[in-house]
GROMACS .gro file of C-alpha atoms in nm:
model
  432
    1MET     CA    1  13.322   1.969  11.910
    2ARG     CA    2  13.436   1.886  12.262
    3GLY     CA    3  13.501   1.526  12.167
    4LEU     CA    4  13.706   1.586  11.853
    5LYS     CA    5  14.042   1.410  11.848
    6PRO     CA    6  14.362   1.610  11.777
    7LYS     CA    7  14.399   1.466  11.425
    8ASN     CA    8  14.042   1.564  11.340
    9TRP     CA    9  14.134   1.926  11.407
   10ASP     CA   10  14.420   1.883  11.157
   11PHE     CA   11  14.173   1.754  10.898
   12GLY     CA   12  13.962   2.063  10.964
   13ILE     CA   13  14.264   2.290  10.910
   14THR     CA   14  14.347   2.101  10.590
   15GLY     CA   15  13.995   2.151  10.458
   16PHE     CA   16  14.006   2.524  10.524
   17ILE     CA   17  14.350   2.549  10.361
   18LEU     CA   18  14.203   2.396  10.045
   19LEU     CA   19  13.908   2.634  10.066
   20GLU     CA   20  14.136   2.931  10.127
   21MET     CA   21  14.340   2.849   9.818
   22ALA     CA   22  14.028   2.785   9.608
   23PHE     CA   23  13.874   3.119   9.707
   24MET     CA   24  14.207   3.287   9.637
   25VAL     CA   25  14.266   3.175   9.280
   26TYR     CA   26  13.971   2.968   9.151
   27PHE     CA   27  13.625   3.056   9.282
   28ARG     CA   28  13.679   3.427   9.219
   29LYS     CA   29  13.719   3.360   8.844
   30GLY     CA   30  13.346   3.376   8.779
   31ILE     CA   31  13.248   3.073   8.987
   32LEU     CA   32  13.120   3.280   9.281
   33ASN     CA   33  13.016   3.643   9.292
   34ASN     CA   34  13.261   3.888   9.447
   35PHE     CA   35  13.075   3.936   9.774
   36VAL     CA   36  13.056   3.562   9.848
   37ASN     CA   37  13.419   3.507   9.750
   38GLU     CA   38  13.548   3.797   9.959
   39PHE     CA   39  13.382   3.667  10.272
   40GLY     CA   40  13.459   3.305  10.186
   41PHE     CA   41  13.831   3.377  10.165
   42PHE     CA   42  13.823   3.584  10.484
   43PHE     CA   43  13.632   3.331  10.693
   44SER     CA   44  13.831   3.031  10.570
   45SER     CA   45  14.151   3.213  10.674
   46LEU     CA   46  13.999   3.318  11.004
   47ALA     CA   47  13.876   2.967  11.078
   48ILE     CA   48  14.227   2.825  11.060
   49GLY     CA   49  14.347   3.058  11.334
   50PHE     CA   50  14.051   2.984  11.559
   51ILE     CA   51  14.089   2.608  11.508
   52VAL     CA   52  14.451   2.633  11.623
   53LEU     CA   53  14.344   2.803  11.946
   54ARG     CA   54  14.048   2.568  12.000
   55LYS     CA   55  14.250   2.252  11.940
   56TYR     CA   56  14.493   2.321  12.222
   57TYR     CA   57  14.282   2.524  12.461
   58GLY     CA   58  14.277   2.366  12.806
   59LYS     CA   59  14.482   2.066  12.691
   60PRO     CA   60  14.811   1.943  12.842
   61VAL     CA   61  15.070   1.999  12.568
   62ALA     CA   62  15.432   1.893  12.516
   63TYR     CA   63  15.674   2.027  12.257
   64VAL     CA   64  15.847   1.754  12.056
   65ALA     CA   65  16.169   1.860  11.884
   66LYS     CA   66  16.350   1.532  11.825
   67SER     CA   67  16.268   1.247  11.594
   68ALA     CA   68  15.991   1.019  11.707
   69PRO     CA   69  16.099   0.667  11.812
   70GLY     CA   70  16.174   0.460  11.505
   71ASN     CA   71  16.144   0.764  11.279
   72SER     CA   72  16.501   0.765  11.151
   73LEU     CA   73  16.598   1.060  10.933
   74LYS     CA   74  16.738   0.818  10.676
   75TRP     CA   75  16.375   0.765  10.575
   76PHE     CA   76  16.333   1.136  10.511
   77TRP     CA   77  16.489   1.120  10.165
   78PRO     CA   78  16.163   1.032   9.979
   79ILE     CA   79  16.015   1.366  10.089
   80PRO     CA   80  16.281   1.595   9.935
   81LEU     CA   81  16.316   1.358   9.638
   82SER     CA   82  15.944   1.385   9.570
   83ALA     CA   83  15.961   1.760   9.625
   84ILE     CA   84  16.248   1.790   9.375
   85ILE     CA   85  16.055   1.587   9.116
   86LEU     CA   86  15.747   1.805   9.166
   87LEU     CA   87  15.967   2.115   9.151
   88GLY     CA   88  16.107   1.990   8.820
   89ILE     CA   89  15.755   1.952   8.683
   90PHE     CA   90  15.671   2.300   8.814
   91VAL     CA   91  15.980   2.450   8.648
   92VAL     CA   92  15.913   2.278   8.316
   93ALA     CA   93  15.556   2.410   8.322
   94LEU     CA   94  15.681   2.762   8.400
   95ILE     CA   95  15.949   2.791   8.130
   96PRO     CA   96  15.702   2.861   7.846
   97VAL     CA   97  15.494   3.079   8.078
   98PHE     CA   98  15.797   3.296   8.162
   99GLN     CA   99  15.893   3.313   7.794
  100LYS     CA  100  15.542   3.426   7.703
  101THR     CA  101  15.534   3.695   7.975
  102PRO     CA  102  15.874   3.863   8.017
  103ALA     CA  103  15.937   4.052   8.341
  104THR     CA  104  15.925   4.398   8.184
  105ILE     CA  105  15.763   4.728   8.270
  106ALA     CA  106  15.501   4.658   8.003
  107TYR     CA  107  15.340   4.406   8.239
  108SER     CA  108  15.431   4.523   8.590
  109ASP     CA  109  15.684   4.745   8.764
  110VAL     CA  110  15.748   4.498   9.049
  111ILE     CA  111  16.040   4.302   8.901
  112PRO     CA  112  16.181   4.597   8.701
  113THR     CA  113  16.198   4.791   9.029
  114ILE     CA  114  16.397   4.508   9.186
  115HIS     CA  115  16.629   4.516   8.884
  116VAL     CA  116  16.690   4.886   8.941
  117ALA     CA  117  16.770   4.832   9.311
  118VAL     CA  118  17.013   4.549   9.237
  119GLU     CA  119  17.187   4.737   8.956
  120ARG     CA  120  17.228   5.043   9.177
  121PHE     CA  121  17.367   4.835   9.461
  122LEU     CA  122  17.618   4.655   9.237
  123SER     CA  123  17.735   4.983   9.085
  124SER     CA  124  17.759   5.156   9.429
  125GLN     CA  125  17.485   5.406   9.351
  126THR     CA  126  17.229   5.536   9.600
  127VAL     CA  127  16.979   5.250   9.604
  128TYR     CA  128  16.686   5.443   9.749
  129ALA     CA  129  16.700   5.738   9.510
  130THR     CA  130  16.381   5.810   9.316
  131ILE     CA  131  16.334   5.586   9.011
  132THR     CA  132  16.295   5.773   8.681
  133GLU     CA  133  16.387   5.492   8.441
  134PHE     CA  134  16.024   5.393   8.376
  135GLY     CA  135  15.911   5.723   8.230
  136TYR     CA  136  15.755   5.837   8.557
  137THR     CA  137  15.888   5.909   8.905
  138LEU     CA  138  15.866   5.631   9.159
  139PRO     CA  139  16.024   5.613   9.505
  140LEU     CA  140  16.184   5.276   9.567
  141THR     CA  141  15.940   5.129   9.818
  142TYR     CA  142  16.093   4.784   9.862
  143LEU     CA  143  16.288   4.709  10.178
  144PRO     CA  144  16.625   4.531  10.144
  145MET     CA  145  16.515   4.168  10.178
  146GLN     CA  146  16.272   4.229   9.893
  147TRP     CA  147  16.561   4.280   9.650
  148LEU     CA  148  16.895   4.173   9.808
  149PRO     CA  149  16.844   3.800   9.728
  150TYR     CA  150  16.837   3.888   9.358
  151ILE     CA  151  17.201   3.991   9.354
  152ALA     CA  152  17.285   3.625   9.290
  153ALA     CA  153  17.044   3.617   8.996
  154ALA     CA  154  17.204   3.928   8.850
  155ALA     CA  155  17.551   3.775   8.886
  156LEU     CA  156  17.437   3.452   8.720
  157LYS     CA  157  17.230   3.641   8.461
  158ILE     CA  158  16.916   3.437   8.522
  159ASP     CA  159  16.552   3.540   8.533
  160PHE     CA  160  16.486   3.700   8.871
  161ARG     CA  161  16.159   3.509   8.906
  162TRP     CA  162  16.345   3.183   8.963
  163VAL     CA  163  16.489   3.328   9.286
  164ALA     CA  164  16.141   3.368   9.435
  165ILE     CA  165  16.059   3.009   9.343
  166ALA     CA  166  16.389   2.884   9.490
  167ILE     CA  167  16.327   3.063   9.822
  168PHE     CA  168  15.973   2.928   9.841
  169PHE     CA  169  16.105   2.577   9.765
  170LEU     CA  170  16.380   2.595  10.031
  171SER     CA  171  16.134   2.725  10.291
  172SER     CA  172  15.899   2.440  10.202
  173ILE     CA  173  16.177   2.186  10.254
  174VAL     CA  174  16.248   2.335  10.598
  175ILE     CA  175  15.881   2.302  10.696
  176LEU     CA  176  15.860   1.949  10.553
  177TYR     CA  177  16.176   1.842  10.735
  178ARG     CA  178  16.059   1.981  11.069
  179CYS     CA  179  15.721   1.814  11.028
  180PHE     CA  180  15.869   1.480  10.919
  181ARG     CA  181  16.070   1.453  11.238
  182VAL     CA  182  15.752   1.418  11.439
  183SER     CA  183  15.481   1.322  11.190
  184PRO     CA  184  15.585   1.159  10.859
  185LYS     CA  185  15.224   1.113  10.744
  186ILE     CA  186  15.140   1.480  10.785
  187SER     CA  187  15.459   1.575  10.600
  188TRP     CA  188  15.319   1.395  10.294
  189LEU     CA  189  14.997   1.591  10.340
  190LEU     CA  190  15.200   1.914  10.348
  191LEU     CA  191  15.375   1.812  10.027
  192PHE     CA  192  15.035   1.762   9.865
  193LEU     CA  193  14.912   2.102   9.984
  194LEU     CA  194  15.226   2.275   9.858
  195SER     CA  195  15.193   2.099   9.522
  196PHE     CA  196  14.824   2.186   9.506
  197THR     CA  197  14.910   2.553   9.569
  198CYS     CA  198  15.168   2.560   9.290
  199TRP     CA  199  14.935   2.378   9.051
  200MET     CA  200  14.651   2.619   9.122
  201LEU     CA  201  14.879   2.913   9.048
  202VAL     CA  202  15.003   2.769   8.718
  203VAL     CA  203  14.654   2.681   8.600
  204ASN     CA  204  14.449   2.972   8.740
  205ASP     CA  205  14.670   3.270   8.828
  206GLN     CA  206  14.997   3.281   8.638
  207GLY     CA  207  15.029   3.655   8.698
  208ILE     CA  208  15.134   3.589   9.058
  209LEU     CA  209  15.428   3.389   8.920
  210THR     CA  210  15.516   3.599   8.615
  211MET     CA  211  15.477   3.957   8.738
  212THR     CA  212  15.556   3.942   9.111
  213VAL     CA  213  15.800   3.783   9.355
  214GLU     CA  214  15.540   3.716   9.622
  215LEU     CA  215  15.627   3.346   9.648
  216MET     CA  216  15.950   3.465   9.808
  217VAL     CA  217  15.757   3.660  10.071
  218ALA     CA  218  15.536   3.356  10.132
  219GLY     CA  219  15.857   3.160  10.191
  220TYR     CA  220  15.977   3.417  10.442
  221TYR     CA  221  15.652   3.398  10.636
  222MET     CA  222  15.666   3.019  10.638
  223LEU     CA  223  16.004   3.050  10.811
  224LEU     CA  224  15.844   3.299  11.049
  225ILE     CA  225  15.592   3.033  11.155
  226ALA     CA  226  15.876   2.787  11.217
  227GLY     CA  227  16.056   3.049  11.425
  228LEU     CA  228  15.748   3.135  11.630
  229SER     CA  229  15.679   2.769  11.699
  230GLY     CA  230  16.037   2.677  11.788
  231LYS     CA  231  16.237   2.758  12.100
  232ASN     CA  232  16.544   2.926  11.956
  233PRO     CA  233  16.514   3.298  12.041
  234TRP     CA  234  16.794   3.401  11.804
  235LEU     CA  235  16.627   3.225  11.513
  236ARG     CA  236  16.292   3.374  11.610
  237GLY     CA  237  16.439   3.724  11.606
  238ALA     CA  238  16.608   3.655  11.271
  239VAL     CA  239  16.290   3.545  11.092
  240ILE     CA  240  16.091   3.835  11.237
  241ALA     CA  241  16.357   4.073  11.106
  242LEU     CA  242  16.352   3.891  10.771
  243CYS     CA  243  15.979   3.956  10.737
  244LEU     CA  244  16.006   4.315  10.860
  245LEU     CA  245  16.271   4.381  10.597
  246SER     CA  246  16.054   4.248  10.314
  247ARG     CA  247  15.683   4.317  10.343
  248TYR     CA  248  15.603   4.443  10.691
  249SER     CA  249  15.256   4.285  10.711
  250LEU     CA  250  15.326   4.168  11.066
  251LEU     CA  251  15.413   4.518  11.196
  252LEU     CA  252  15.081   4.585  11.372
  253TRP     CA  253  15.091   4.235  11.525
  254LEU     CA  254  15.436   4.278  11.680
  255PRO     CA  255  15.308   4.450  11.999
  256LEU     CA  256  15.095   4.142  12.065
  257TRP     CA  257  15.398   3.919  12.003
  258ALA     CA  258  15.607   4.126  12.245
  259PHE     CA  259  15.332   4.117  12.509
  260VAL     CA  260  15.294   3.739  12.488
  261GLU     CA  261  15.669   3.675  12.478
  262PHE     CA  262  15.733   3.902  12.777
  263PHE     CA  263  15.460   3.765  13.002
  264GLY     CA  264  15.415   3.413  12.868
  265SER     CA  265  15.766   3.297  12.781
  266ASN     CA  266  16.124   3.320  12.905
  267ARG     CA  267  16.205   3.690  12.932
  268LYS     CA  268  16.573   3.638  12.860
  269ASP     CA  269  16.473   3.472  12.534
  270PHE     CA  270  16.243   3.765  12.460
  271PHE     CA  271  16.528   4.014  12.497
  272ARG     CA  272  16.756   3.792  12.286
  273SER     CA  273  16.496   3.796  12.008
  274CYS     CA  274  16.456   4.174  12.037
  275LEU     CA  275  16.833   4.221  12.022
  276THR     CA  276  16.853   4.005  11.709
  277ILE     CA  277  16.574   4.201  11.542
  278ALA     CA  278  16.736   4.533  11.626
  279LEU     CA  279  17.083   4.430  11.509
  280LEU     CA  280  16.958   4.288  11.178
  281VAL     CA  281  16.732   4.583  11.099
  282ILE     CA  282  17.007   4.830  11.183
  283GLY     CA  283  17.280   4.632  11.006
  284ILE     CA  284  17.087   4.543  10.690
  285TYR     CA  285  16.871   4.853  10.646
  286VAL     CA  286  16.933   5.150  10.874
  287ILE     CA  287  17.312   5.188  10.846
  288PRO     CA  288  17.372   5.099  10.479
  289PHE     CA  289  17.057   5.252  10.331
  290LEU     CA  290  16.822   5.454  10.553
  291SER     CA  291  17.103   5.661  10.703
  292LYS     CA  292  17.185   5.788  10.353
  293ASP     CA  293  16.840   5.946  10.333
  294TRP     CA  294  16.622   5.941  10.645
  295THR     CA  295  16.317   6.042  10.441
  296SER     CA  296  16.334   5.744  10.204
  297PHE     CA  297  16.119   5.519  10.423
  298SER     CA  298  15.844   5.778  10.469
  299GLN     CA  299  15.850   5.858  10.098
  300GLY     CA  300  15.803   5.493  10.014
  301TYR     CA  301  15.527   5.455  10.273
  302HIS     CA  302  15.336   5.759  10.145
  303TYR     CA  303  15.370   5.633   9.789
  304TYR     CA  304  15.155   5.332   9.880
  305THR     CA  305  14.871   5.571   9.958
  306LYS     CA  306  14.934   5.756   9.632
  307ALA     CA  307  14.934   5.430   9.436
  308ALA     CA  308  14.617   5.318   9.614
  309MET     CA  309  14.453   5.647   9.521
  310GLY     CA  310  14.541   5.582   9.158
  311ALA     CA  311  14.394   5.232   9.173
  312TRP     CA  312  14.072   5.361   9.331
  313HIS     CA  313  14.040   5.632   9.065
  314ASP     CA  314  14.080   5.381   8.782
  315GLY     CA  315  13.735   5.446   8.636
  316ASP     CA  316  13.459   5.701   8.638
  317GLY     CA  317  13.415   5.711   9.017
  318GLN     CA  318  13.100   5.500   8.998
  319SER     CA  319  13.207   5.178   8.826
  320VAL     CA  320  13.414   4.956   9.052
  321PRO     CA  321  13.784   4.978   8.953
  322PHE     CA  322  13.928   4.658   8.811
  323VAL     CA  323  14.168   4.579   9.097
  324LEU     CA  324  13.889   4.616   9.355
  325ASN     CA  325  13.660   4.387   9.159
  326LEU     CA  326  13.861   4.065   9.179
  327GLY     CA  327  13.674   3.897   9.464
  328LEU     CA  328  13.935   3.945   9.737
  329GLY     CA  329  13.936   4.184  10.031
  330PHE     CA  330  13.661   4.419  10.139
  331ALA     CA  331  13.784   4.727   9.954
  332ARG     CA  332  13.513   4.676   9.694
  333GLU     CA  333  13.244   4.691   9.963
  334PHE     CA  334  13.375   5.026  10.087
  335PHE     CA  335  13.383   5.161   9.733
  336VAL     CA  336  13.028   5.046   9.654
  337ASN     CA  337  12.852   5.108   9.985
  338LEU     CA  338  13.001   5.453  10.041
  339SER     CA  339  12.919   5.572   9.690
  340ASN     CA  340  12.766   5.893   9.827
  341LEU     CA  341  13.116   6.004   9.933
  342PRO     CA  342  13.409   6.116   9.715
  343VAL     CA  343  13.644   5.834   9.618
  344ASP     CA  344  13.930   5.979   9.824
  345GLN     CA  345  13.715   5.980  10.135
  346ARG     CA  346  13.605   5.621  10.080
  347LEU     CA  347  13.969   5.516  10.063
  348PHE     CA  348  14.050   5.719  10.375
  349ILE     CA  349  13.771   5.543  10.567
  350LEU     CA  350  13.902   5.202  10.460
  351GLN     CA  351  14.257   5.295  10.563
  352LYS     CA  352  14.141   5.398  10.908
  353THR     CA  353  13.921   5.089  10.935
  354HIS     CA  354  14.220   4.873  10.839
  355ILE     CA  355  14.432   5.009  11.122
  356ILE     CA  356  14.148   4.996  11.376
  357VAL     CA  357  14.050   4.639  11.285
  358CYS     CA  358  14.409   4.510  11.290
  359LEU     CA  359  14.499   4.678  11.619
  360GLY     CA  360  14.157   4.597  11.765
  361SER     CA  361  14.190   4.228  11.682
  362CYS     CA  362  14.535   4.223  11.845
  363LEU     CA  363  14.399   4.402  12.153
  364LEU     CA  364  14.112   4.155  12.192
  365LEU     CA  365  14.345   3.859  12.137
  366GLY     CA  366  14.585   4.002  12.394
  367ILE     CA  367  14.308   4.043  12.651
  368TRP     CA  368  14.189   3.688  12.584
  369TYR     CA  369  14.543   3.552  12.621
  370TRP     CA  370  14.598   3.737  12.948
  371LYS     CA  371  14.284   3.586  13.096
  372LYS     CA  372  14.342   3.237  12.955
  373ARG     CA  373  14.723   3.217  12.951
  374SER     CA  374  14.728   2.926  13.193
  375LYS     CA  375  14.524   2.720  12.947
  376ILE     CA  376  14.721   2.760  12.624
  377PRO     CA  377  15.097   2.764  12.549
  378ALA     CA  378  15.235   3.100  12.436
  379ARG     CA  379  15.386   2.950  12.120
  380ILE     CA  380  15.053   2.798  12.012
  381PHE     CA  381  14.873   3.122  12.085
  382LEU     CA  382  15.121   3.313  11.869
  383LEU     CA  383  15.059   3.081  11.574
  384GLY     CA  384  14.682   3.107  11.600
  385SER     CA  385  14.676   3.479  11.673
  386PHE     CA  386  14.904   3.560  11.380
  387LYS     CA  387  14.678   3.371  11.139
  388ILE     CA  388  14.373   3.556  11.277
  389TYR     CA  389  14.552   3.890  11.251
  390LEU     CA  390  14.670   3.815  10.895
  391ALA     CA  391  14.312   3.732  10.792
  392PHE     CA  392  14.200   4.079  10.908
  393PHE     CA  393  14.507   4.250  10.761
  394LEU     CA  394  14.451   4.107  10.412
  395ALA     CA  395  14.072   4.146  10.423
  396PHE     CA  396  14.089   4.521  10.487
  397ILE     CA  397  14.401   4.606  10.287
  398GLN     CA  398  14.353   4.920  10.076
  399VAL     CA  399  14.427   4.755   9.740
  400PRO     CA  400  14.367   4.377   9.754
  401TYR     CA  401  14.602   4.262   9.481
  402PRO     CA  402  14.564   3.883   9.441
  403TYR     CA  403  14.939   3.827   9.464
  404LEU     CA  404  14.947   3.966   9.818
  405MET     CA  405  14.716   3.687   9.932
  406ILE     CA  406  14.954   3.402   9.850
  407THR     CA  407  15.132   3.464  10.180
  408ALA     CA  408  14.814   3.347  10.357
  409ALA     CA  409  14.844   3.005  10.193
  410GLY     CA  410  15.210   2.967  10.288
  411VAL     CA  411  15.137   3.063  10.649
  412SER     CA  412  14.846   2.817  10.672
  413ILE     CA  413  15.050   2.524  10.542
  414ALA     CA  414  15.343   2.608  10.771
  415ILE     CA  415  15.111   2.627  11.072
  416LEU     CA  416  14.971   2.281  10.998
  417GLY     CA  417  15.326   2.145  10.984
  418GLU     CA  418  15.443   2.317  11.301
  419LEU     CA  419  15.140   2.204  11.501
  420GLN     CA  420  15.269   1.848  11.475
  421ARG     CA  421  15.550   1.949  11.711
  422TRP     CA  422  15.294   2.038  11.978
  423GLN     CA  423  15.138   1.717  12.097
  424ILE     CA  424  14.852   1.678  12.341
  425VAL     CA  425  14.966   1.445  12.620
  426PRO     CA  426  14.787   1.256  12.899
  427GLU     CA  427  14.925   1.479  13.171
  428LYS     CA  428  15.044   1.837  13.175
  429ALA     CA  429  15.398   1.889  13.051
  430SER     CA  430  15.630   2.080  13.282
  431GLU     CA  431  15.737   2.319  13.005
  432PHE     CA  432  15.380   2.443  12.966
   0.00000   0.00000   0.00000
């Protein structure tokens, strides 16, 4: 492994991205048993993070932001043109799928809940009041950036699901553009991986597209990777806030980010990022919504536990509930191997394990970084550590819905693109 060239590490990441996607939507459909698929998905995700750290460890690295010599942006047009053509094919394939599965409460309450939030906002009602429109009570658990983008869809009277696809597409173009500026060949590889992801979803897991908006969240987290890799502290703070105000999967990782930024980067930039995060969270969520009912966040948070309890009780207490038996995450193993305990207690043990594993992985990564910080750039470490953390977060999540896992694919592809901006050089760069 010591003699591997930088590009060979990229090929390794590409291989694990393909495996990660295959475990996510293909192998679990009866190709592999659940136990093998659960660990296959986890280790393929984990491997990507470790490869990132291994590739750059102890190497002199320079950050490349501008176009490579002779790599004029006028030659970039085939990338977005190809992406638009592929998007057109994707849209044409989805039209009959969307018509066959309307976004109604009969299939899922995800998109109907977003409809309620948007309608309340446009009619100046209290957005975060309890939902009763579905025939049962439901606290609105979605943070603002999970539903605010759909105001445009409501105004244009279009299917909300197209908004998620549009955000994912725009985020993909950003990643492709940033990669093209330094590595045109890899940008074509990214386009293939993005197309492969969309194709796998259409063929093998249409529910992710028809009943959820998780492609939007994947797009947000792709922008997060670009922000973490880049040097603009304001942008970095903005994309962190964007993710915090949608699904807050990165919440337990943020202390590690703050530690690395404070000790490994420019401290003025760290405080600029923190200020941006604070202003956006306060301006978009706290003042307009949370301040109207300070209990709304805790109610939404506690509802996740209630919903998880319902999913774990979906059966006779002995048979594995459907949502735990889909070959993703380790929740099934807790349910099966702790069968001598009541179902509620099994879930409680998993919840505690989830927190311990996520925080423990961040603690160990932080200790490793502190000891080795002179041998790896802070920005590279953040990319690798986030992927490792996300692998643990998704593996031990209390209800491993398949749609939650699509964010892992977006993060992996974005990391591969952003790594092209960090080039190993013959002698140590002054910025590192």
